XYZ file of C-alpha atoms in Angstrom:
679
model
C 121.552 147.441 61.930
C 125.136 146.394 62.384
C 127.037 149.225 60.299
C 126.462 152.131 62.205
C 129.415 154.057 63.685
C 129.517 154.082 67.537
C 130.634 157.075 69.391
C 133.644 156.792 71.743
C 132.993 156.939 75.354
C 134.525 160.505 75.910
C 131.790 161.693 73.417
C 129.113 159.964 75.521
C 130.297 161.518 78.816
C 130.508 164.957 77.249
C 127.178 164.689 75.739
C 125.548 163.491 78.914
C 127.337 166.181 80.788
C 125.753 169.016 78.571
C 122.237 167.183 78.911
C 122.630 166.859 82.694
C 123.095 170.545 83.338
C 119.590 171.264 82.329
C 118.037 168.189 84.119
C 117.104 169.345 87.446
C 115.494 172.678 85.799
C 112.981 170.122 84.042
C 109.615 168.399 84.432
C 109.887 164.840 83.272
C 106.935 162.330 82.341
C 109.313 159.416 83.419
C 112.402 159.255 85.887
C 114.119 155.824 85.469
C 116.379 155.089 88.559
C 119.288 152.762 87.560
C 121.395 152.153 84.493
C 121.593 148.549 84.438
C 119.658 146.194 81.769
C 116.229 146.723 83.489
C 117.034 150.713 83.806
C 118.255 151.032 80.163
C 115.220 149.102 78.662
C 112.956 151.198 80.702
C 114.111 154.437 79.957
C 114.506 153.394 76.006
C 110.993 152.244 75.930
C 109.564 155.005 77.844
C 110.898 157.417 75.429
C 109.781 155.327 72.398
C 106.227 155.308 73.592
C 106.539 159.121 73.661
C 107.294 160.269 77.324
C 110.233 162.771 78.280
C 112.377 160.648 80.264
C 115.180 160.936 82.659
C 117.585 158.231 83.279
C 119.438 158.663 86.579
C 122.498 156.361 87.155
C 125.016 156.544 90.097
C 128.050 156.130 87.684
C 127.824 157.140 83.821
C 130.794 154.791 82.717
C 128.807 151.824 83.943
C 125.688 152.341 81.927
C 124.979 149.093 80.117
C 127.781 147.196 81.937
C 127.637 143.421 82.338
C 128.020 143.322 86.117
C 128.396 139.358 86.121
C 129.100 136.950 83.424
C 129.872 138.040 79.858
C 126.948 136.215 78.191
C 123.592 136.635 77.082
C 120.498 134.528 76.415
C 120.362 130.738 76.905
C 117.401 128.162 77.682
C 114.220 130.577 78.494
C 116.400 133.409 78.647
C 116.862 133.636 75.024
C 113.324 133.646 74.585
C 112.956 136.734 76.787
C 115.744 138.414 74.647
C 114.044 137.455 71.458
C 110.654 138.850 72.860
C 112.452 141.965 74.077
C 113.640 142.554 70.598
C 110.331 142.008 68.816
C 109.025 144.703 71.016
C 112.015 146.996 69.997
C 114.177 146.771 72.923
C 117.837 147.158 73.009
C 119.673 143.993 74.282
C 119.101 141.615 71.269
C 120.649 144.155 68.915
C 123.588 144.716 71.314
C 124.137 141.117 71.710
C 124.342 140.876 67.895
C 126.880 143.821 67.983
C 128.829 142.449 70.849
C 128.560 138.694 70.619
C 131.820 136.817 70.276
C 130.584 133.261 70.582
C 127.193 132.511 69.347
C 125.570 128.931 69.938
C 122.045 127.569 70.160
C 121.513 125.466 73.226
C 119.200 122.696 73.439
C 119.555 122.057 69.792
C 119.095 118.099 70.259
C 115.508 119.104 71.453
C 112.597 120.711 69.634
C 112.968 124.229 68.389
C 110.505 125.602 71.005
C 113.189 124.954 73.694
C 116.141 125.992 71.939
C 118.274 128.737 73.597
C 119.980 131.241 71.651
C 123.033 132.145 73.549
C 126.038 134.259 73.161
C 129.359 135.235 74.965
C 129.737 138.974 74.780
C 132.585 141.191 74.630
C 132.102 143.645 77.693
C 133.286 147.014 76.169
C 131.526 146.335 72.916
C 127.937 145.701 74.781
C 128.319 148.811 77.011
C 129.585 151.004 74.178
C 126.513 149.890 71.986
C 123.858 150.501 74.691
C 125.341 154.002 75.634
C 125.202 154.874 71.802
C 121.499 153.749 71.629
C 120.479 155.650 74.628
C 122.542 158.809 73.245
C 120.237 158.705 69.961
C 116.961 157.943 71.725
C 114.756 160.868 71.265
C 113.095 162.230 74.532
C 115.792 160.659 76.757
C 118.014 162.506 78.825
C 120.985 160.816 81.205
C 122.142 162.316 84.608
C 124.722 161.094 86.844
C 123.449 160.979 90.593
C 122.187 159.204 93.431
C 118.642 158.938 94.524
C 118.167 159.883 98.095
C 114.276 159.674 98.274
C 111.131 159.505 96.513
C 109.081 162.728 96.360
C 105.334 161.946 97.597
C 102.314 164.072 97.553
C 98.507 163.827 97.984
C 97.014 160.920 96.014
C 94.627 161.342 92.951
C 91.269 160.325 94.437
C 90.100 158.735 90.929
C 93.037 156.194 91.002
C 93.430 153.423 93.546
C 96.456 153.865 96.040
C 96.974 155.347 99.427
C 100.309 157.039 98.426
C 101.538 158.970 95.166
C 105.061 159.486 93.911
C 105.770 162.821 92.061
C 109.511 162.616 91.505
C 113.059 162.131 93.299
C 115.345 163.933 95.148
C 119.319 163.376 94.641
C 121.715 163.125 97.488
C 123.620 166.277 98.387
C 121.162 168.457 96.195
C 118.169 170.094 97.445
C 116.590 170.785 94.220
C 113.922 167.909 93.593
C 113.085 166.581 90.136
C 109.476 166.011 89.208
C 107.777 163.314 87.183
C 104.430 161.921 86.717
C 105.983 158.198 86.910
C 109.161 156.832 88.517
C 110.669 153.348 87.894
C 113.035 151.938 90.134
C 115.565 149.604 88.855
C 118.000 149.552 91.501
C 119.470 145.967 91.082
C 121.892 144.824 93.831
C 122.216 148.397 95.199
C 119.334 148.702 97.330
C 120.758 148.768 100.846
C 123.350 146.461 99.182
C 126.298 144.790 101.030
C 129.482 143.120 99.542
C 130.895 140.004 101.219
C 134.462 138.873 100.836
C 135.616 136.418 103.530
C 134.542 137.737 106.946
C 134.608 141.329 105.560
C 131.647 143.322 104.839
C 131.190 146.761 103.104
C 128.194 148.586 101.852
C 127.517 148.494 97.890
C 125.931 146.928 95.223
C 128.922 146.068 92.802
C 132.758 146.180 93.513
C 134.286 149.462 92.618
C 130.962 151.371 92.835
C 129.682 153.721 95.631
C 126.889 152.333 97.676
C 123.534 153.738 97.118
C 121.612 155.942 99.405
C 119.773 154.564 102.753
C 117.106 157.125 101.987
C 115.683 155.246 99.210
C 115.129 152.032 100.906
C 114.033 153.755 103.882
C 111.172 155.401 101.994
C 110.095 152.125 100.592
C 109.893 150.655 103.880
C 108.787 153.162 106.364
C 107.080 155.826 104.423
C 105.222 153.541 101.502
C 104.964 150.649 103.797
C 106.237 148.111 101.408
C 107.161 144.482 102.365
C 110.952 144.320 101.611
C 112.990 141.093 101.876
C 116.630 140.168 101.524
C 118.393 137.997 98.774
C 121.956 137.220 97.963
C 124.250 136.574 95.021
C 127.719 136.420 94.095
C 130.105 136.314 91.110
C 133.534 134.439 90.679
C 136.912 135.935 90.215
C 138.528 137.159 87.325
C 141.238 134.984 85.832
C 144.404 136.110 84.019
C 144.218 134.176 80.733
C 147.880 133.671 80.032
C 147.899 131.997 83.566
C 145.617 129.066 82.403
C 146.717 125.945 80.770
C 143.689 125.598 78.425
C 145.313 122.525 76.800
C 143.763 120.740 79.922
C 140.397 121.879 79.253
C 137.805 120.410 76.746
C 137.251 123.012 74.072
C 133.819 123.888 72.998
C 133.568 125.864 69.624
C 130.813 128.330 68.781
C 128.237 127.642 65.918
C 129.786 127.730 62.701
C 126.932 130.071 61.543
C 126.013 132.454 64.212
C 122.356 133.115 64.637
C 121.451 136.630 65.531
C 119.316 137.654 68.379
C 117.446 140.453 66.586
C 114.787 140.055 63.986
C 116.342 143.105 62.244
C 119.922 141.274 61.559
C 120.502 138.556 59.037
C 124.127 138.299 60.545
C 126.276 139.151 63.705
C 128.965 141.649 63.732
C 131.376 139.014 64.645
C 132.457 137.226 61.343
C 131.959 133.081 61.879
C 135.826 132.700 61.673
C 136.529 135.535 64.265
C 134.474 133.924 67.049
C 136.325 132.502 70.343
C 135.716 129.069 71.993
C 134.673 128.489 75.401
C 136.419 125.598 77.523
C 134.775 123.245 79.942
C 136.652 121.615 83.100
C 135.400 120.376 86.332
C 136.068 120.759 90.242
C 138.096 118.074 92.066
C 137.841 116.690 95.401
C 140.741 119.219 96.181
C 138.199 122.028 95.698
C 135.470 120.225 98.181
C 138.190 120.144 100.707
C 139.118 123.678 100.475
C 135.606 124.707 100.661
C 135.019 122.821 103.768
C 138.025 123.927 105.449
C 137.196 127.550 105.022
C 133.427 127.653 105.709
C 134.024 129.364 108.889
C 135.819 132.224 107.168
C 133.051 132.884 104.898
C 130.256 134.951 106.568
C 128.153 135.194 103.312
C 127.444 131.784 102.932
C 125.995 131.546 106.602
C 123.522 134.344 106.276
C 119.688 133.858 106.176
C 119.267 135.772 103.036
C 118.289 133.362 100.140
C 120.509 132.732 97.078
C 119.864 131.896 93.757
C 119.011 127.944 93.466
C 120.011 127.896 89.809
C 123.388 129.717 89.725
C 124.525 128.798 93.141
C 128.096 129.573 94.660
C 130.578 126.818 94.675
C 130.447 126.850 98.605
C 126.679 126.121 98.245
C 127.155 123.542 95.676
C 129.670 121.502 97.826
C 127.672 121.903 100.856
C 124.415 120.721 99.309
C 125.782 118.110 96.930
C 128.961 116.573 98.655
C 131.264 114.339 96.899
C 130.030 115.459 93.576
C 131.913 116.895 90.197
C 130.723 120.457 89.155
C 131.050 122.096 85.734
C 133.412 124.940 85.356
C 133.224 126.863 82.020
C 135.975 129.168 81.012
C 134.474 131.923 79.166
C 136.166 134.783 77.159
C 135.443 138.375 78.208
C 136.202 140.083 75.064
C 138.068 139.768 71.691
C 141.031 141.557 73.406
C 140.504 140.970 76.896
C 143.110 139.227 78.863
C 140.620 137.798 81.487
C 138.679 134.698 81.590
C 135.292 134.407 83.513
C 135.257 130.969 85.302
C 131.499 130.354 85.241
C 130.463 127.958 87.948
C 133.084 129.223 90.313
C 131.002 132.169 91.916
C 132.607 132.484 95.690
C 133.023 134.711 98.593
C 135.892 133.269 100.637
C 138.888 135.265 101.412
C 141.168 136.204 98.294
C 144.026 133.804 99.551
C 141.665 130.725 99.955
C 140.092 131.761 96.558
C 143.362 131.277 94.914
C 144.008 128.051 96.714
C 140.560 126.708 95.438
C 140.962 127.362 91.863
C 144.394 125.929 91.716
C 142.775 122.681 92.610
C 141.451 122.636 89.192
C 143.900 121.118 86.555
C 143.759 123.883 83.860
C 144.131 126.557 86.620
C 146.976 124.868 88.528
C 148.941 128.136 88.085
C 146.305 130.370 87.332
C 146.394 134.145 88.803
C 143.394 136.023 89.869
C 142.949 139.521 88.726
C 139.646 140.448 90.750
C 138.586 138.149 93.675
C 135.026 136.868 93.709
C 132.600 138.288 96.185
C 129.000 137.920 97.545
C 126.057 140.864 97.510
C 123.134 141.007 99.586
C 120.319 143.446 98.815
C 116.828 144.195 99.525
C 113.910 143.323 97.208
C 110.386 144.461 97.160
C 108.085 141.443 97.567
C 106.526 141.610 94.120
C 102.940 140.279 94.848
C 102.524 143.985 95.681
C 102.733 145.060 92.008
C 100.049 144.985 89.347
C 100.700 143.479 85.999
C 101.804 146.720 84.552
C 104.482 146.514 87.372
C 103.209 149.268 89.252
C 103.075 149.360 92.901
C 99.418 148.699 93.764
C 99.344 150.903 96.806
C 101.642 153.681 95.377
C 100.383 156.078 92.478
C 103.043 156.507 89.674
C 105.798 154.290 91.095
C 107.051 151.179 89.153
C 109.483 148.600 89.804
C 111.835 146.374 87.415
C 114.547 144.137 87.659
C 116.452 142.313 90.744
C 114.247 144.844 93.031
C 111.350 142.348 92.341
C 113.304 139.345 93.282
C 114.721 138.208 89.963
C 118.158 137.178 88.803
C 119.481 137.339 85.127
C 120.191 140.295 82.885
C 117.367 138.979 80.561
C 114.669 138.841 83.352
C 115.625 142.153 84.207
C 115.683 143.886 80.463
C 112.136 141.915 80.079
C 110.530 143.882 83.132
C 112.392 147.056 82.473
C 110.659 147.050 79.005
C 107.154 146.611 80.089
C 107.649 148.896 83.149
C 109.037 151.523 80.905
C 105.878 150.940 78.582
C 103.443 151.325 81.225
C 105.151 154.291 83.447
C 104.815 156.014 79.907
C 101.332 155.436 79.016
C 100.224 156.332 82.731
C 102.198 159.435 82.724
C 100.669 160.248 79.056
C 97.190 159.551 80.482
C 96.880 156.493 78.464
C 95.722 152.955 80.111
C 98.377 150.554 81.121
C 98.617 147.542 79.154
C 99.446 143.823 80.076
C 100.941 140.697 78.321
C 99.256 137.454 79.198
C 100.874 133.889 79.811
C 99.478 132.580 76.525
C 101.139 134.998 74.210
C 104.868 135.565 75.811
C 107.229 134.541 78.132
C 107.498 138.180 79.304
C 103.819 137.513 80.521
C 104.575 134.324 81.944
C 107.618 136.268 84.231
C 105.374 138.922 85.273
C 102.393 136.692 86.190
C 104.626 134.426 88.344
C 106.005 137.338 90.152
C 102.916 139.202 90.943
C 100.720 136.365 91.590
C 103.269 133.924 93.338
C 105.927 135.976 94.759
C 109.396 134.653 95.181
C 111.050 133.282 97.965
C 114.401 133.055 96.310
C 115.795 134.810 93.033
C 113.460 133.943 90.122
C 114.952 132.556 86.806
C 113.202 131.851 83.743
C 112.616 128.298 82.019
C 110.978 127.188 79.257
C 109.010 124.767 81.819
C 107.407 127.769 83.392
C 105.250 128.353 80.119
C 102.084 126.486 79.461
C 102.197 127.323 75.857
C 105.699 126.873 75.040
C 105.218 125.192 71.964
C 103.871 128.378 70.597
C 106.075 130.750 72.567
C 108.872 129.770 70.384
C 112.092 131.885 69.835
C 111.246 132.035 65.898
C 107.855 133.594 66.137
C 108.397 136.210 68.709
C 108.063 138.963 66.050
C 104.566 137.872 64.957
C 103.447 137.266 68.561
C 104.644 140.778 69.659
C 105.898 143.486 67.062
C 102.401 143.896 65.674
C 100.768 144.452 69.011
C 103.629 146.476 70.131
C 102.948 148.851 67.376
C 99.302 148.722 67.175
C 98.403 148.678 70.896
C 101.363 149.502 72.865
C 103.380 152.239 71.048
C 106.631 151.144 71.871
C 107.652 149.524 68.293
C 108.913 151.689 65.262
C 107.248 151.946 62.024
C 110.162 150.307 60.469
C 110.094 147.335 62.688
C 106.478 147.058 62.333
C 106.540 146.978 58.540
C 109.255 144.199 58.572
C 107.001 142.229 60.965
C 103.817 142.825 58.669
C 105.970 141.610 55.522
C 106.961 138.657 57.437
C 103.692 137.715 58.566
C 102.023 138.117 55.058
C 104.978 136.150 53.527
C 104.316 133.308 55.849
C 100.860 133.281 55.391
C 101.126 133.110 51.503
C 103.694 130.212 51.841
C 101.339 128.485 54.187
C 98.645 128.786 51.784
C 100.788 127.705 48.912
C 101.504 124.505 50.973
C 97.887 123.720 51.966
C 96.867 124.231 48.215
C 99.558 121.444 47.416
C 97.387 118.494 48.037
C 98.414 115.104 46.548
C 97.769 111.401 47.253
C 100.669 109.360 49.066
C 102.026 107.736 46.276
C 102.239 111.007 44.389
C 104.111 112.404 47.483
C 106.407 109.397 47.474
C 107.157 109.849 43.866
C 107.822 113.471 44.157
C 110.042 113.241 47.054
C 111.780 109.917 46.693
C 113.998 110.240 49.846
C 111.128 110.522 52.065
C 110.457 107.846 54.520
C 106.655 107.556 53.931
C 105.041 103.788 54.530
C 104.139 102.231 51.314
C 100.809 100.947 52.799
C 99.839 104.791 53.349
C 97.236 105.779 50.778
C 95.669 109.110 51.875
C 95.435 112.753 50.628
C 98.118 114.892 52.294
C 98.914 118.824 51.965
C 102.185 120.302 51.849
C 101.955 121.162 55.372
C 101.322 117.637 56.412
C 104.274 116.371 54.475
C 106.462 119.057 55.990
C 105.799 117.625 59.262
C 107.956 114.502 58.301
C 111.372 114.639 60.259
C 113.216 113.716 56.958
C 111.591 116.318 54.660
C 112.725 119.899 54.441
C 111.264 122.819 52.807
C 114.304 122.970 50.470
C 113.233 119.498 49.124
C 109.668 120.378 48.577
C 110.924 123.701 46.973
C 112.990 121.585 44.310
C 110.061 119.311 43.777
C 107.385 121.944 43.042
C 109.663 125.286 42.189
C 106.917 126.996 40.487
C 104.707 127.304 43.772
C 107.378 127.321 46.541
C 110.785 128.461 45.360
C 109.924 132.152 45.962
C 109.233 131.442 50.017
C 112.872 129.928 50.688
C 113.677 133.011 52.929
C 111.494 131.333 55.438
C 112.506 127.697 54.970
C 113.092 127.398 58.528
C 110.394 129.012 60.074
C 107.824 127.034 57.825
C 109.359 123.747 58.841
C 109.029 124.657 62.501
C 105.415 125.968 61.923
C 104.398 122.670 60.197
C 106.142 120.256 62.867
C 104.576 122.406 65.675
C 100.976 122.675 64.640
C 99.484 119.393 66.091
C 101.649 119.916 69.266
C 100.035 123.354 69.713
C 96.406 122.304 69.148
C 97.092 119.333 71.756
C 98.630 121.755 74.284
C 95.551 124.090 74.133
C 93.351 121.000 74.984
C 95.527 120.089 77.883
C 95.211 123.604 79.310
C 91.633 123.732 78.652
C 91.493 120.193 80.540
C 93.465 121.399 83.590
C 91.242 124.625 83.901
C 88.115 122.325 83.886
C 89.705 120.086 86.547
C 90.815 122.719 88.858
C 88.620 121.287 91.655
C 89.993 117.911 91.488
C 91.023 116.654 94.744
C 94.557 115.553 95.473
C 94.967 112.667 97.938
C 96.680 113.927 101.105
C 98.918 110.595 101.354
C 100.763 111.058 98.086
C 104.461 110.495 98.360
C 105.403 113.441 96.182
C 109.235 112.793 96.677
C 109.065 109.489 95.016
C 106.141 110.116 92.654
C 106.746 107.889 89.445
C 106.215 111.181 87.149
C 108.705 113.364 85.486
C 109.064 116.252 88.037
C 111.891 118.410 89.090
C 113.123 118.148 92.716
C 112.001 121.760 93.287
C 108.576 120.874 92.302
C 108.619 117.619 94.583
C 109.644 119.749 97.737
C 107.220 122.405 97.132
C 104.181 119.898 96.717
C 105.389 117.823 99.727
C 105.582 120.705 102.083
C 102.597 122.406 101.210
C 100.400 119.650 100.146
C 97.695 121.408 98.187
C 94.160 119.952 98.454
C 93.120 120.543 95.060
C 94.735 120.600 91.525
C 93.839 124.432 91.385
C 95.562 125.009 94.567
C 98.673 123.213 93.147
C 98.777 125.376 90.076
C 99.215 128.405 92.290
C 102.057 127.365 94.331
C 105.553 129.134 93.546
C 107.717 127.155 91.511
C 104.994 125.178 90.329
C 105.363 124.351 86.442
C 102.695 123.596 83.915
C 104.272 120.469 82.760
C 104.444 119.166 86.414
C 100.598 120.057 86.845
C 99.945 118.128 83.522
C 101.698 114.931 84.949
C 100.170 115.437 88.215
C 96.704 115.656 86.883
C 97.686 112.404 84.919
C 98.816 110.559 87.671
C 96.091 111.375 89.961
C 93.491 110.512 87.264
C 95.419 107.134 86.488
C 95.574 106.267 90.153
C 91.868 107.117 90.672
C 91.037 104.580 87.592
C 93.389 101.917 89.018
C 91.524 102.223 92.405
C 88.155 101.934 90.762
C 89.383 98.951 88.883
C 90.763 97.350 92.081
C 87.422 98.150 93.881
C 85.527 96.714 91.128
C 87.556 93.348 91.173
C 87.282 93.240 94.821
C 83.571 93.521 94.720
C 83.523 90.929 91.881
C 85.666 88.508 93.838
C 83.460 88.906 97.150
C 80.503 88.291 94.863
C 82.026 85.063 93.616
C 83.160 83.967 96.964
C 79.431 84.358 98.246
C 78.078 82.530 95.309
C 80.464 79.649 95.897
C 79.359 79.444 99.735
C 75.721 79.725 98.680
C 76.113 76.690 96.347
C 78.094 74.689 98.673
């Protein structure tokens, strides 16, 4: 998958031009509006399912562009990338092709919360995505701006008060028809750009603003509830003007881990990877921010910004006196720019320069492109079904930032699933859903459609109840088979590989289970294993593999005749063995929560000081809403499964303490009564 020759951009543009000349005269099954991460995954997925698909983008050259940070994956986000890949999506393979710095975040913790991540070469990533779209059968690409959605009489056999049957492009009278339309407008839906006190229409610097007609259609004609969110991006800095010797170097992993299950290695060789650098803000940064707040209209707006990727202005205002991390990240192997992760800002350009020069490695830095803020419309996602279809509108699907999310990975996951369901709907097949128990994509979509958002939504491992079983290593076994057999979005090649992996793992686990020995024999076979000398029980190979100091390689050396042929899956077998008891326990915990849904929560709980492991966000939500039952707490926006378990345990323990106290008080009163009677 990493040896194909990609076409130059000029060829892409010429092929798109030839395809576009026929677009307006054709009827499509699916039309996708927008060429970002959600749009490209949606278009490719719809075509893989079998739908004749049209992708409409305002600017052909920016299809597949990394609009903000040059990276992919991370904790929670890396799980989404692996799941998109398991369903034959694009972004995982694109990351393997374009990555220039690979690392696994959270490696000090368990594999379930490891976060595969990569810094990317912007040009390589865009070129790969464009090449994939060109080679996808049944997919046409067209440059244009969508003016409005075409509406017609509803199908009485389906729910909904409106029906979308296509689009009309700006400055063109000819409509383009389709059975399903997917909107992936990103930050372009009534987008506004902010730098200092200036405001201009647009969703990304250098690109034309989107048509106001589309937003009007959603609000006025379809009657959808629409809100306003904001985000921002940092200035791009000339690398040669930065003194990297004053920053702390962070090298990549010596052995890059690919995102895609189809790849055994990345395009970038280990020795060719580039490092990242870490530095921190200073009191001078805080001073510049506070002195310029009156010149920054973006930060003063009512629109909600991202909690987990805030601007430096928001950080200073919310956490005064603190030092904040700034990562200096490369934008490509040959790029002369650095991306200062953590310095998103919207103050005037001259003040941006003053601010960054307050940071030691950037004391002589020069800005190539200033940072800016974006405000845009989003559709409240509770109006969507789990298929990401608008409940009140037949044929209309939404994916990406239009649903109130933030991040490439969240957008790609939604885009793929919206593309699958838009295609199935257009081809008269039933839509499909992913549950929270089987995927992070299911968690993401369920959170959006059942809880909604009040700020840009970002994926974290803590949002998933079953995260010990929803691991990055097993996304292929969880989703690829279903993607081929039930959904129809996975190629036969990938399906055959997933079947091979499944069968091989089952064979290896059976061999480990068959290997049953007493404790003394295990200690003799594996002398380096730290097993208690007093232990004398019968253990299987799977039991022994759960020990921290035991690896599959050690066991294979001790029992080569039964295990050596399974060395390809050494790491996966170790992870499966370690997590088996955790997965069993977790299922019992979830079942317990479901049974305890009607448990009353005391109304005098001080959630802000509750002595349990709980994020500040969760504490604030609980303190503000004060749910009456555990079930009501589970449905609050921002509530995590881990927090629910901790809350359940706390309330139960508190109730037990209260009962013990009451019993002791009763016993004390009885003793006092007996003493008085005796006297």
